[in-house]
Amino acid sequence: MSQVTENIKRLKEQIAQSAVKSGRNPDDIRLMAVTKTQPPALVNQAIAAGITLLGENRAQELCEKYDNYDKREELEIHFIGHLQTNKVKSVIDKVTAIQSVDSLKLAGEISKQAVRAGITTDLLIEVNIGEEESKAGTTPDEVEKLARKIAALPGVRVRGLMSIPPIWNENAGNERFFAQMQEMLVDIRDKNIDNISMEILSMGMSGDFDAAIKHGSTLVRLGTAIFGQR
C-alpha cells in the first residue's frame, strides 16, 4: 500500500470521526485532494485509492496535467485558486465547479464561456472571512448581494460558499470564522433565492478540518495531509 493510499484511508476515518463527534453523517462530507504542484502519477495514486474529487489551483497546471489523469470520466475537478478572466476559457470544459468566484466580472466571464460551451457551471462564492488584505474573496457584507447578481446570469448555478480563514495558533480563533461562514450560508439558503442552493460549504484544510466539520463544512480540501510536504 502506497503512502498516499494509507494517508487517504486514515483521513477518511478521521473525517468520519469528526462528523460523528459533531452529530453529523460522515457521508455528507466530501474529501477533495488538492493537487497543486503534484505530478499526475501521484494524483493517480489518490484516484486509485478512491478519490473522485480534485482541487486545482492554477489554470496552466490544470491544462498540462488534465490528459494524464486516470478515470477522468469518474472525476470531478473543481478550480479553487485565483482565476483570471482571460484563463476561464481554458478551464471551462475541464471543471465541474469553480470555487473561487469573488467578483461579478469573473462570474460574467464564466457565464459567457459556459453558455458558449453549452454547459452549466457550478460556482461557489469565495468569502474573505477574516477580511485580510493579502487574500482574495468578497467581504462578508457583500456576499448575499454578489450571490443575487451572479444567480441572474445564464449558464451558472450558485451552489455555496468557500473560504480560507486566517491562520491562528489556537483552533478557537478559526472556529469563530467557521461559525460565521456556516451562519452566512444558512441565512442565504433560508431566503430561497432563485438559482442559489447553498448546498456546499467548502472549508477546512489539512490543519483545521476537524473544526470546519464541527461548523458545517461539506467539503474539506486536503493537500499536504494526502501527498505530504511539497
Coordinates of N, CA and C in Angstrom, one line a residue:
M1 N 0.8 -1.2 0.0 CA 0.0 0.0 0.0 C 0.9 1.3 0.0
S2 N 0.6 2.2 -0.9 CA 1.4 3.4 -1.0 C 1.1 4.3 0.2
Q3 N 2.0 5.2 0.4 CA 1.9 6.2 1.5 C 0.6 7.1 1.2
V4 N 0.4 7.4 -0.1 CA -0.8 8.2 -0.4 C -2.1 7.4 -0.1
T5 N -2.1 6.1 -0.4 CA -3.3 5.3 -0.1 C -3.5 5.2 1.4
E6 N -2.4 5.0 2.2 CA -2.5 5.0 3.6 C -3.1 6.3 4.2
N7 N -2.5 7.4 3.7 CA -3.0 8.7 4.1 C -4.5 8.9 3.9
I8 N -4.9 8.5 2.7 CA -6.4 8.7 2.4 C -7.2 7.8 3.3
K9 N -6.8 6.6 3.5 CA -7.6 5.7 4.4 C -7.7 6.3 5.8
R10 N -6.6 6.8 6.3 CA -6.6 7.5 7.7 C -7.4 8.7 7.7
L11 N -7.3 9.5 6.7 CA -8.1 10.8 6.6 C -9.6 10.6 6.6
K12 N -10.0 9.6 5.8 CA -11.4 9.2 5.7 C -11.9 8.8 7.1
E13 N -11.1 8.1 7.8 CA -11.5 7.6 9.2 C -11.6 8.9 10.1
Q14 N -10.6 9.8 10.0 CA -10.6 11.0 10.8 C -11.8 11.9 10.5
I15 N -12.2 12.0 9.2 CA -13.3 12.8 8.8 C -14.6 12.2 9.4
A16 N -14.7 10.9 9.3 CA -15.9 10.2 9.8 C -16.0 10.4 11.3
Q17 N -14.9 10.3 12.0 CA -14.9 10.5 13.5 C -15.3 11.9 13.8
S18 N -14.8 12.9 13.1 CA -15.1 14.3 13.3 C -16.6 14.5 13.1
A19 N -17.1 13.9 12.0 CA -18.6 14.1 11.7 C -19.4 13.5 12.8
V20 N -19.1 12.3 13.2 CA -19.9 11.6 14.3 C -19.9 12.4 15.6
K21 N -18.7 12.9 15.9 CA -18.5 13.7 17.1 C -19.4 15.0 17.1
S22 N -19.6 15.5 15.9 CA -20.4 16.7 15.7 C -21.9 16.4 15.5
G23 N -22.2 15.2 15.5 CA -23.6 14.8 15.3 C -24.0 14.8 13.9
R24 N -23.0 14.6 13.0 CA -23.3 14.7 11.5 C -23.1 13.3 10.9
N25 N -23.7 13.2 9.7 CA -23.5 12.0 8.9 C -22.2 12.1 8.1
P26 N -21.2 11.2 8.3 CA -20.0 11.2 7.5 C -20.2 11.3 6.0
D27 N -21.2 10.7 5.5 CA -21.5 10.7 4.1 C -21.8 12.1 3.5
D28 N -22.0 13.1 4.4 CA -22.4 14.5 4.0 C -21.1 15.3 3.8
I29 N -19.9 14.7 4.0 CA -18.7 15.5 3.9 C -17.8 14.9 2.9
R30 N -17.4 15.6 1.9 CA -16.6 15.1 0.8 C -15.1 15.5 1.0
L31 N -14.3 14.6 0.6 CA -12.8 14.8 0.7 C -12.3 15.2 -0.7
M32 N -11.7 16.4 -0.8 CA -11.1 16.8 -2.0 C -9.6 16.7 -1.9
A33 N -8.9 16.1 -2.9 CA -7.5 16.1 -3.0 C -7.0 17.3 -3.7
V34 N -6.2 18.2 -3.0 CA -5.7 19.4 -3.6 C -4.4 19.0 -4.3
T35 N -4.3 19.3 -5.6 CA -3.2 18.7 -6.4 C -2.2 19.7 -6.8
K36 N -2.2 20.8 -6.3 CA -1.2 21.9 -6.7 C 0.3 21.3 -6.6
T37 N 1.0 21.5 -7.7 CA 2.4 21.0 -7.9 C 2.6 19.5 -7.8
Q38 N 1.5 18.7 -7.6 CA 1.7 17.3 -7.5 C 1.7 16.7 -8.9
P39 N 2.7 15.8 -9.2 CA 2.7 15.2 -10.5 C 1.5 14.2 -10.8
P40 N 1.1 14.1 -12.0 CA -0.1 13.2 -12.3 C 0.1 11.8 -11.7
A41 N 1.3 11.3 -11.7 CA 1.5 9.9 -11.2 C 1.1 9.8 -9.8
L42 N 1.4 10.8 -9.0 CA 1.0 10.8 -7.6 C -0.5 11.0 -7.4
V43 N -1.1 11.9 -8.2 CA -2.5 12.2 -8.2 C -3.3 10.9 -8.6
N44 N -2.7 10.2 -9.5 CA -3.4 8.9 -10.0 C -3.4 7.9 -8.9
Q45 N -2.4 7.9 -8.0 CA -2.4 7.0 -6.8 C -3.6 7.4 -5.9
A46 N -3.9 8.6 -5.8 CA -5.0 9.1 -5.0 C -6.3 8.6 -5.6
I47 N -6.4 8.8 -6.9 CA -7.6 8.3 -7.7 C -7.8 6.8 -7.5
A48 N -6.7 6.1 -7.6 CA -6.8 4.6 -7.4 C -7.3 4.2 -6.0
A49 N -7.0 5.1 -5.1 CA -7.4 4.9 -3.7 C -8.8 5.4 -3.4
G50 N -9.5 5.8 -4.5 CA -10.9 6.1 -4.3 C -11.3 7.6 -4.3
I51 N -10.3 8.5 -4.5 CA -10.6 9.9 -4.6 C -11.2 10.2 -5.9
T52 N -12.4 10.9 -5.9 CA -13.1 11.3 -7.1 C -13.2 12.8 -7.3
L53 N -12.7 13.5 -6.3 CA -12.8 15.0 -6.4 C -11.4 15.6 -6.2
L54 N -11.0 16.4 -7.2 CA -9.7 17.0 -7.2 C -9.9 18.5 -7.2
G55 N -9.0 19.2 -6.5 CA -9.0 20.7 -6.5 C -7.7 21.2 -7.2
E56 N -7.9 22.0 -8.2 CA -6.8 22.6 -9.0 C -6.7 24.1 -8.7
N57 N -5.5 24.5 -8.5 CA -5.2 25.9 -8.2 C -4.8 26.8 -9.4
R58 N -4.2 26.2 -10.4 CA -3.7 27.1 -11.5 C -4.2 26.6 -12.8
A59 N -4.6 27.5 -13.6 CA -5.2 27.1 -14.9 C -4.2 26.4 -15.8
Q60 N -3.0 27.0 -15.9 CA -2.0 26.3 -16.8 C -1.6 24.9 -16.3
E61 N -1.5 24.8 -15.0 CA -1.1 23.5 -14.5 C -2.2 22.5 -14.8
L62 N -3.5 22.9 -14.6 CA -4.6 22.0 -14.9 C -4.6 21.5 -16.3
C63 N -4.4 22.5 -17.2 CA -4.4 22.1 -18.6 C -3.3 21.2 -19.0
E64 N -2.1 21.3 -18.4 CA -1.0 20.5 -18.6 C -1.2 19.1 -18.1
K65 N -1.9 18.9 -17.0 CA -2.0 17.6 -16.3 C -3.2 16.9 -16.7
Y66 N -4.2 17.6 -17.2 CA -5.6 17.0 -17.3 C -5.6 15.7 -18.1
D67 N -4.9 15.7 -19.2 CA -5.0 14.5 -20.1 C -4.3 13.3 -19.4
N68 N -3.5 13.5 -18.4 CA -2.8 12.4 -17.8 C -3.4 11.8 -16.5
Y69 N -4.6 12.3 -16.2 CA -5.4 11.7 -15.1 C -6.1 10.5 -15.5
D70 N -6.1 9.5 -14.6 CA -6.9 8.3 -14.8 C -8.3 8.5 -14.5
K71 N -9.2 7.6 -15.0 CA -10.6 7.6 -14.7 C -11.3 9.0 -14.8
R72 N -10.9 9.8 -15.8 CA -11.4 11.1 -15.9 C -12.9 11.2 -16.0
E73 N -13.5 10.2 -16.6 CA -15.0 10.2 -16.7 C -15.7 10.1 -15.3
E74 N -14.9 9.6 -14.3 CA -15.5 9.4 -13.0 C -15.1 10.6 -12.1
L75 N -14.2 11.5 -12.6 CA -13.7 12.6 -11.7 C -14.5 13.8 -11.7
E76 N -14.5 14.5 -10.6 CA -15.0 15.9 -10.5 C -13.7 16.7 -10.3
I77 N -13.6 17.8 -11.0 CA -12.5 18.7 -10.8 C -13.0 20.1 -10.5
H78 N -12.6 20.6 -9.4 CA -13.0 22.0 -9.0 C -11.8 22.9 -9.1
F79 N -12.0 24.1 -9.6 CA -11.0 25.1 -9.6 C -11.1 25.9 -8.3
I80 N -10.0 25.9 -7.6 CA -10.0 26.5 -6.2 C -9.1 27.7 -6.0
G81 N -8.3 28.0 -7.1 CA -7.3 29.1 -6.9 C -7.8 30.4 -7.6
H82 N -7.0 31.4 -7.5 CA -7.4 32.7 -8.1 C -7.4 32.5 -9.6
L83 N -8.6 32.9 -10.2 CA -8.8 32.7 -11.7 C -8.9 34.0 -12.4
Q84 N -8.0 34.2 -13.3 CA -8.0 35.4 -14.1 C -9.1 35.3 -15.2
T85 N -9.8 36.3 -15.5 CA -10.8 36.2 -16.5 C -10.3 35.7 -17.9
N86 N -9.1 36.0 -18.2 CA -8.6 35.5 -19.5 C -8.2 34.0 -19.5
K87 N -8.3 33.4 -18.3 CA -8.0 32.0 -18.3 C -9.2 31.1 -18.2
V88 N -10.4 31.7 -18.1 CA -11.6 31.0 -17.9 C -11.9 30.1 -19.1
K89 N -11.6 30.6 -20.3 CA -11.9 29.8 -21.5 C -11.1 28.5 -21.5
S90 N -9.9 28.5 -20.9 CA -9.1 27.3 -21.0 C -9.5 26.2 -20.0
V91 N -10.2 26.6 -18.9 CA -10.6 25.6 -17.9 C -12.1 25.2 -17.9
I92 N -12.9 26.0 -18.7 CA -14.4 25.8 -18.5 C -14.9 24.4 -18.9
D93 N -14.2 23.7 -19.8 CA -14.6 22.4 -20.2 C -13.9 21.3 -19.4
K94 N -13.1 21.7 -18.5 CA -12.4 20.7 -17.7 C -12.8 20.6 -16.2
V95 N -13.6 21.6 -15.8 CA -14.0 21.6 -14.4 C -15.5 21.5 -14.3
T96 N -16.0 21.0 -13.1 CA -17.4 20.9 -12.9 C -17.9 22.1 -12.0
A97 N -16.9 22.7 -11.3 CA -17.2 23.8 -10.4 C -16.0 24.7 -10.3
I98 N -16.3 26.0 -10.1 CA -15.3 27.0 -9.8 C -15.6 27.6 -8.4
Q99 N -14.7 27.3 -7.4 CA -15.0 27.7 -6.0 C -14.5 29.1 -5.7
S100 N -13.7 29.7 -6.5 CA -13.0 30.9 -6.1 C -13.6 32.2 -6.8
V101 N -14.9 32.2 -6.9 CA -15.6 33.4 -7.6 C -15.7 34.5 -6.5
D102 N -15.1 35.6 -6.8 CA -15.1 36.7 -5.9 C -15.6 38.1 -6.5
S103 N -16.0 38.0 -7.7 CA -16.5 39.3 -8.4 C -17.5 39.0 -9.5
L104 N -18.3 40.0 -9.7 CA -19.3 39.8 -10.8 C -18.6 39.7 -12.2
K105 N -17.5 40.4 -12.3 CA -16.7 40.4 -13.5 C -16.3 39.0 -13.9
L106 N -15.7 38.3 -12.9 CA -15.3 36.9 -13.1 C -16.5 36.0 -13.4
A107 N -17.5 36.1 -12.6 CA -18.7 35.3 -12.8 C -19.3 35.6 -14.2
G108 N -19.3 36.8 -14.7 CA -19.8 37.1 -16.0 C -19.0 36.4 -17.1
E109 N -17.7 36.4 -17.0 CA -16.9 35.7 -18.0 C -17.1 34.2 -17.9
I110 N -17.3 33.6 -16.7 CA -17.6 32.2 -16.6 C -18.9 31.9 -17.3
S111 N -19.9 32.8 -17.0 CA -21.2 32.6 -17.6 C -21.1 32.6 -19.2
K112 N -20.4 33.6 -19.7 CA -20.2 33.7 -21.1 C -19.6 32.4 -21.7
Q113 N -18.5 31.9 -21.1 CA -17.8 30.8 -21.6 C -18.7 29.5 -21.5
A114 N -19.4 29.4 -20.4 CA -20.3 28.2 -20.1 C -21.4 28.2 -21.2
V115 N -22.0 29.3 -21.4 CA -23.1 29.4 -22.5 C -22.5 29.0 -23.8
R116 N -21.3 29.5 -24.1 CA -20.7 29.2 -25.4 C -20.4 27.7 -25.5
A117 N -20.0 27.1 -24.4 CA -19.7 25.6 -24.4 C -20.9 24.7 -24.2
G118 N -22.1 25.4 -24.0 CA -23.3 24.6 -23.9 C -23.4 23.8 -22.6
I119 N -22.8 24.4 -21.5 CA -22.8 23.7 -20.2 C -23.3 24.6 -19.1
T120 N -23.6 24.0 -17.9 CA -23.9 24.8 -16.8 C -22.7 24.6 -15.7
T121 N -22.1 25.6 -15.3 CA -21.0 25.5 -14.3 C -21.4 25.9 -12.9
D122 N -21.1 25.1 -12.0 CA -21.4 25.4 -10.6 C -20.4 26.3 -10.0
L123 N -20.9 27.3 -9.3 CA -20.0 28.3 -8.7 C -20.1 28.4 -7.2
L124 N -19.0 28.6 -6.5 CA -19.0 28.9 -5.1 C -18.5 30.3 -4.9
I125 N -19.0 31.1 -4.0 CA -18.5 32.4 -3.8 C -17.4 32.4 -2.7
E126 N -16.3 32.9 -3.1 CA -15.2 32.9 -2.1 C -15.3 34.1 -1.2
V127 N -15.3 33.8 0.1 CA -15.5 34.8 1.1 C -14.2 35.1 1.9
N128 N -13.8 36.3 1.9 CA -12.6 36.7 2.7 C -13.1 36.9 4.1
I129 N -13.3 35.8 4.9 CA -14.0 35.9 6.1 C -13.2 36.6 7.2
G130 N -11.8 36.6 7.1 CA -11.0 37.4 8.0 C -10.7 38.8 7.6
E131 N -11.3 39.2 6.4 CA -11.1 40.5 5.8 C -9.6 40.8 5.7
E132 N -8.8 39.9 5.3 CA -7.3 40.1 5.2 C -7.0 40.7 3.8
E133 N -6.1 41.7 3.9 CA -5.7 42.4 2.6 C -5.0 41.5 1.7
S134 N -4.3 40.5 2.2 CA -3.5 39.6 1.3 C -4.3 38.5 0.6
K135 N -5.6 38.4 1.0 CA -6.4 37.3 0.4 C -7.5 37.8 -0.5
A136 N -7.8 36.9 -1.5 CA -8.9 37.2 -2.4 C -10.2 36.9 -1.7
G137 N -11.3 37.2 -2.3 CA -12.6 36.9 -1.8 C -13.4 38.1 -1.5
T138 N -14.7 38.0 -1.6 CA -15.5 39.1 -1.3 C -15.7 39.3 0.2
T139 N -16.1 40.5 0.7 CA -16.2 40.7 2.1 C -17.5 40.1 2.6
P140 N -17.6 39.7 3.8 CA -18.8 39.1 4.4 C -20.1 39.9 4.1
D141 N -19.9 41.2 4.2 CA -21.1 42.1 4.0 C -21.6 42.1 2.5
E142 N -20.8 41.7 1.6 CA -21.2 41.8 0.2 C -21.6 40.4 -0.4
V143 N -21.5 39.4 0.4 CA -21.8 38.0 -0.2 C -23.2 37.9 -0.7
E144 N -24.2 38.2 0.0 CA -25.5 38.0 -0.5 C -25.8 38.8 -1.7
K145 N -25.4 40.1 -1.7 CA -25.6 40.9 -2.9 C -25.0 40.4 -4.1
L146 N -23.7 39.9 -4.0 CA -23.0 39.3 -5.1 C -23.7 38.0 -5.6
A147 N -24.1 37.2 -4.6 CA -24.8 35.9 -5.0 C -26.0 36.2 -5.8
R148 N -26.8 37.2 -5.4 CA -28.0 37.5 -6.1 C -27.7 37.9 -7.6
K149 N -26.7 38.8 -7.7 CA -26.3 39.2 -9.1 C -25.8 38.1 -10.0
I150 N -25.0 37.2 -9.4 CA -24.5 36.1 -10.1 C -25.6 35.1 -10.5
A151 N -26.5 34.9 -9.6 CA -27.6 34.0 -9.8 C -28.5 34.3 -11.0
A152 N -28.4 35.6 -11.4 CA -29.2 36.1 -12.6 C -28.6 35.8 -13.9
L153 N -27.3 35.3 -13.9 CA -26.6 35.1 -15.1 C -26.9 33.7 -15.7
P154 N -26.9 33.5 -17.0 CA -27.1 32.2 -17.6 C -25.9 31.3 -17.5
G155 N -26.1 30.0 -17.6 CA -25.0 29.1 -17.6 C -24.3 28.8 -16.4
V156 N -24.7 29.4 -15.2 CA -24.1 29.1 -14.0 C -25.1 28.9 -12.9
R157 N -24.7 28.2 -11.8 CA -25.5 28.0 -10.6 C -24.7 28.3 -9.4
V158 N -25.3 29.1 -8.5 CA -24.6 29.4 -7.2 C -24.9 28.2 -6.2
R159 N -23.9 27.5 -5.9 CA -24.1 26.2 -5.1 C -23.6 26.4 -3.6
G160 N -22.9 27.5 -3.3 CA -22.5 27.6 -1.9 C -21.3 28.6 -1.7
L161 N -20.6 28.4 -0.6 CA -19.5 29.3 -0.2 C -18.2 28.6 0.0
M162 N -17.1 29.3 -0.2 CA -15.8 28.8 0.1 C -15.0 29.8 0.8
S163 N -14.1 29.3 1.7 CA -13.3 30.3 2.5 C -12.0 29.7 3.0
I164 N -11.0 30.5 3.1 CA -9.7 30.1 3.7 C -9.5 31.1 4.9
P165 N -9.9 30.7 6.1 CA -9.8 31.7 7.3 C -8.3 32.0 7.6
P166 N -8.1 33.1 8.3 CA -6.8 33.4 8.8 C -6.1 32.2 9.6
I167 N -4.8 32.2 9.5 CA -4.1 31.2 10.3 C -4.0 31.6 11.8
W168 N -4.5 30.8 12.7 CA -4.4 31.1 14.1 C -3.7 30.0 14.8
N169 N -3.0 30.4 15.9 CA -2.3 29.4 16.7 C -3.3 28.5 17.5
E170 N -4.4 29.1 17.8 CA -5.4 28.3 18.6 C -6.6 28.0 17.7
N171 N -7.1 26.8 17.8 CA -8.2 26.4 17.0 C -9.4 27.3 17.2
A172 N -9.5 27.8 18.5 CA -10.7 28.6 18.8 C -10.8 29.8 17.9
G173 N -9.7 30.4 17.5 CA -9.7 31.5 16.6 C -10.4 31.2 15.3
N174 N -10.0 30.0 14.7 CA -10.5 29.6 13.4 C -12.0 29.2 13.6
E175 N -12.4 28.6 14.7 CA -13.7 28.2 14.9 C -14.7 29.4 14.8
R176 N -14.3 30.5 15.2 CA -15.1 31.7 15.1 C -15.4 32.0 13.7
F177 N -14.4 31.9 12.8 CA -14.6 32.2 11.4 C -15.5 31.1 10.7
F178 N -15.2 29.9 11.1 CA -16.0 28.8 10.5 C -17.5 28.9 10.9
A179 N -17.7 29.3 12.2 CA -19.1 29.5 12.6 C -19.8 30.7 11.9
Q180 N -19.0 31.7 11.6 CA -19.6 32.8 10.8 C -19.9 32.4 9.4
M181 N -19.1 31.6 8.8 CA -19.4 31.0 7.4 C -20.6 30.2 7.4
Q182 N -20.8 29.3 8.4 CA -21.9 28.5 8.5 C -23.2 29.3 8.6
E183 N -23.1 30.3 9.5 CA -24.3 31.2 9.7 C -24.7 31.9 8.4
M184 N -23.7 32.4 7.7 CA -23.9 33.1 6.4 C -24.6 32.2 5.4
L185 N -24.1 31.0 5.3 CA -24.6 30.0 4.3 C -26.1 29.7 4.6
V186 N -26.4 29.4 5.9 CA -27.7 29.1 6.3 C -28.7 30.3 6.1
D187 N -28.2 31.5 6.4 CA -29.0 32.7 6.3 C -29.4 32.9 4.8
I188 N -28.5 32.7 3.9 CA -28.8 32.9 2.5 C -29.7 31.8 2.0
R189 N -29.4 30.6 2.4 CA -30.2 29.4 1.9 C -31.6 29.6 2.4
D190 N -31.8 30.1 3.6 CA -33.2 30.2 4.1 C -34.0 31.2 3.3
K191 N -33.4 32.0 2.5 CA -34.1 33.1 1.8 C -34.7 32.5 0.4
N192 N -34.3 31.3 0.1 CA -34.9 30.6 -1.1 C -34.8 31.5 -2.3
I193 N -33.6 32.0 -2.6 CA -33.4 32.8 -3.8 C -33.2 31.9 -5.1
D194 N -33.9 32.3 -6.1 CA -33.8 31.5 -7.4 C -32.3 31.3 -7.8
N195 N -32.0 30.1 -8.2 CA -30.7 29.7 -8.7 C -29.6 29.8 -7.7
I196 N -30.0 29.8 -6.4 CA -29.0 29.8 -5.3 C -29.4 28.7 -4.4
S197 N -28.6 27.6 -4.3 CA -29.0 26.5 -3.5 C -28.2 26.4 -2.2
M198 N -27.0 26.9 -2.1 CA -26.2 26.9 -0.8 C -26.1 25.5 -0.2
E199 N -25.8 24.6 -1.0 CA -25.6 23.2 -0.6 C -24.2 22.9 -0.1
I200 N -23.2 23.6 -0.7 CA -21.8 23.3 -0.4 C -21.1 24.4 0.4
L201 N -20.5 23.9 1.5 CA -19.7 24.8 2.4 C -18.3 24.3 2.3
S202 N -17.5 24.9 1.5 CA -16.1 24.4 1.3 C -15.1 25.1 2.2
M203 N -14.7 24.4 3.3 CA -13.8 25.0 4.2 C -13.2 23.9 5.1
G204 N -12.0 24.1 5.5 CA -11.2 23.1 6.2 C -10.1 22.5 5.4
M205 N -8.9 22.7 5.9 CA -7.7 22.2 5.1 C -7.0 21.2 6.1
S206 N -5.7 20.9 5.7 CA -5.0 19.8 6.4 C -4.9 20.1 7.9
G207 N -4.8 21.3 8.3 CA -4.5 21.6 9.7 C -5.8 21.9 10.6
D208 N -6.9 22.1 9.9 CA -8.1 22.6 10.7 C -9.4 21.9 10.3
F209 N -9.4 20.8 9.6 CA -10.7 20.3 9.0 C -11.6 19.8 10.1
D210 N -11.0 19.4 11.3 CA -11.9 18.9 12.4 C -12.8 20.1 12.8
A211 N -12.3 21.2 13.0 CA -13.1 22.4 13.4 C -14.1 22.8 12.3
A212 N -13.6 22.7 11.1 CA -14.5 23.1 10.0 C -15.7 22.2 9.9
I213 N -15.5 20.9 10.1 CA -16.6 19.9 10.1 C -17.6 20.2 11.2
K214 N -17.0 20.5 12.4 CA -17.9 20.9 13.5 C -18.9 22.0 13.1
H215 N -18.4 22.9 12.2 CA -19.3 24.1 11.9 C -19.8 23.9 10.5
G216 N -20.1 22.7 10.1 CA -21.0 22.5 8.9 C -20.3 22.4 7.5
S217 N -18.9 22.3 7.5 CA -18.3 22.1 6.2 C -18.8 20.8 5.5
T218 N -19.1 20.9 4.2 CA -19.5 19.7 3.5 C -18.4 19.3 2.5
L219 N -17.3 20.0 2.5 CA -16.2 19.7 1.6 C -14.9 20.2 2.2
V220 N -14.0 19.2 2.5 CA -12.7 19.6 3.0 C -11.6 19.5 2.0
R221 N -10.7 20.4 1.9 CA -9.7 20.5 0.8 C -8.3 20.1 1.4
L222 N -7.9 18.9 1.1 CA -6.6 18.4 1.7 C -5.6 18.1 0.7
G223 N -4.4 18.7 0.9 CA -3.3 18.5 0.0 C -2.1 17.9 0.7
T224 N -1.5 18.6 1.6 CA -0.4 18.1 2.4 C -0.7 16.8 3.1
A225 N -1.9 16.7 3.7 CA -2.2 15.5 4.5 C -2.3 14.3 3.6
I226 N -2.6 14.5 2.3 CA -2.7 13.3 1.4 C -1.3 13.1 0.8
F227 N -0.7 14.1 0.2 CA 0.5 13.9 -0.6 C 1.8 14.1 0.1
G228 N 1.7 14.7 1.4 CA 3.0 15.1 2.1 C 3.4 16.5 1.7
Q229 N 4.5 16.9 2.3 CA 5.0 18.3 2.1 C 5.5 18.4 0.6
R230 N 5.2 19.5 0.0 CA 5.7 19.7 -1.4 C 7.2 19.9 -1.4

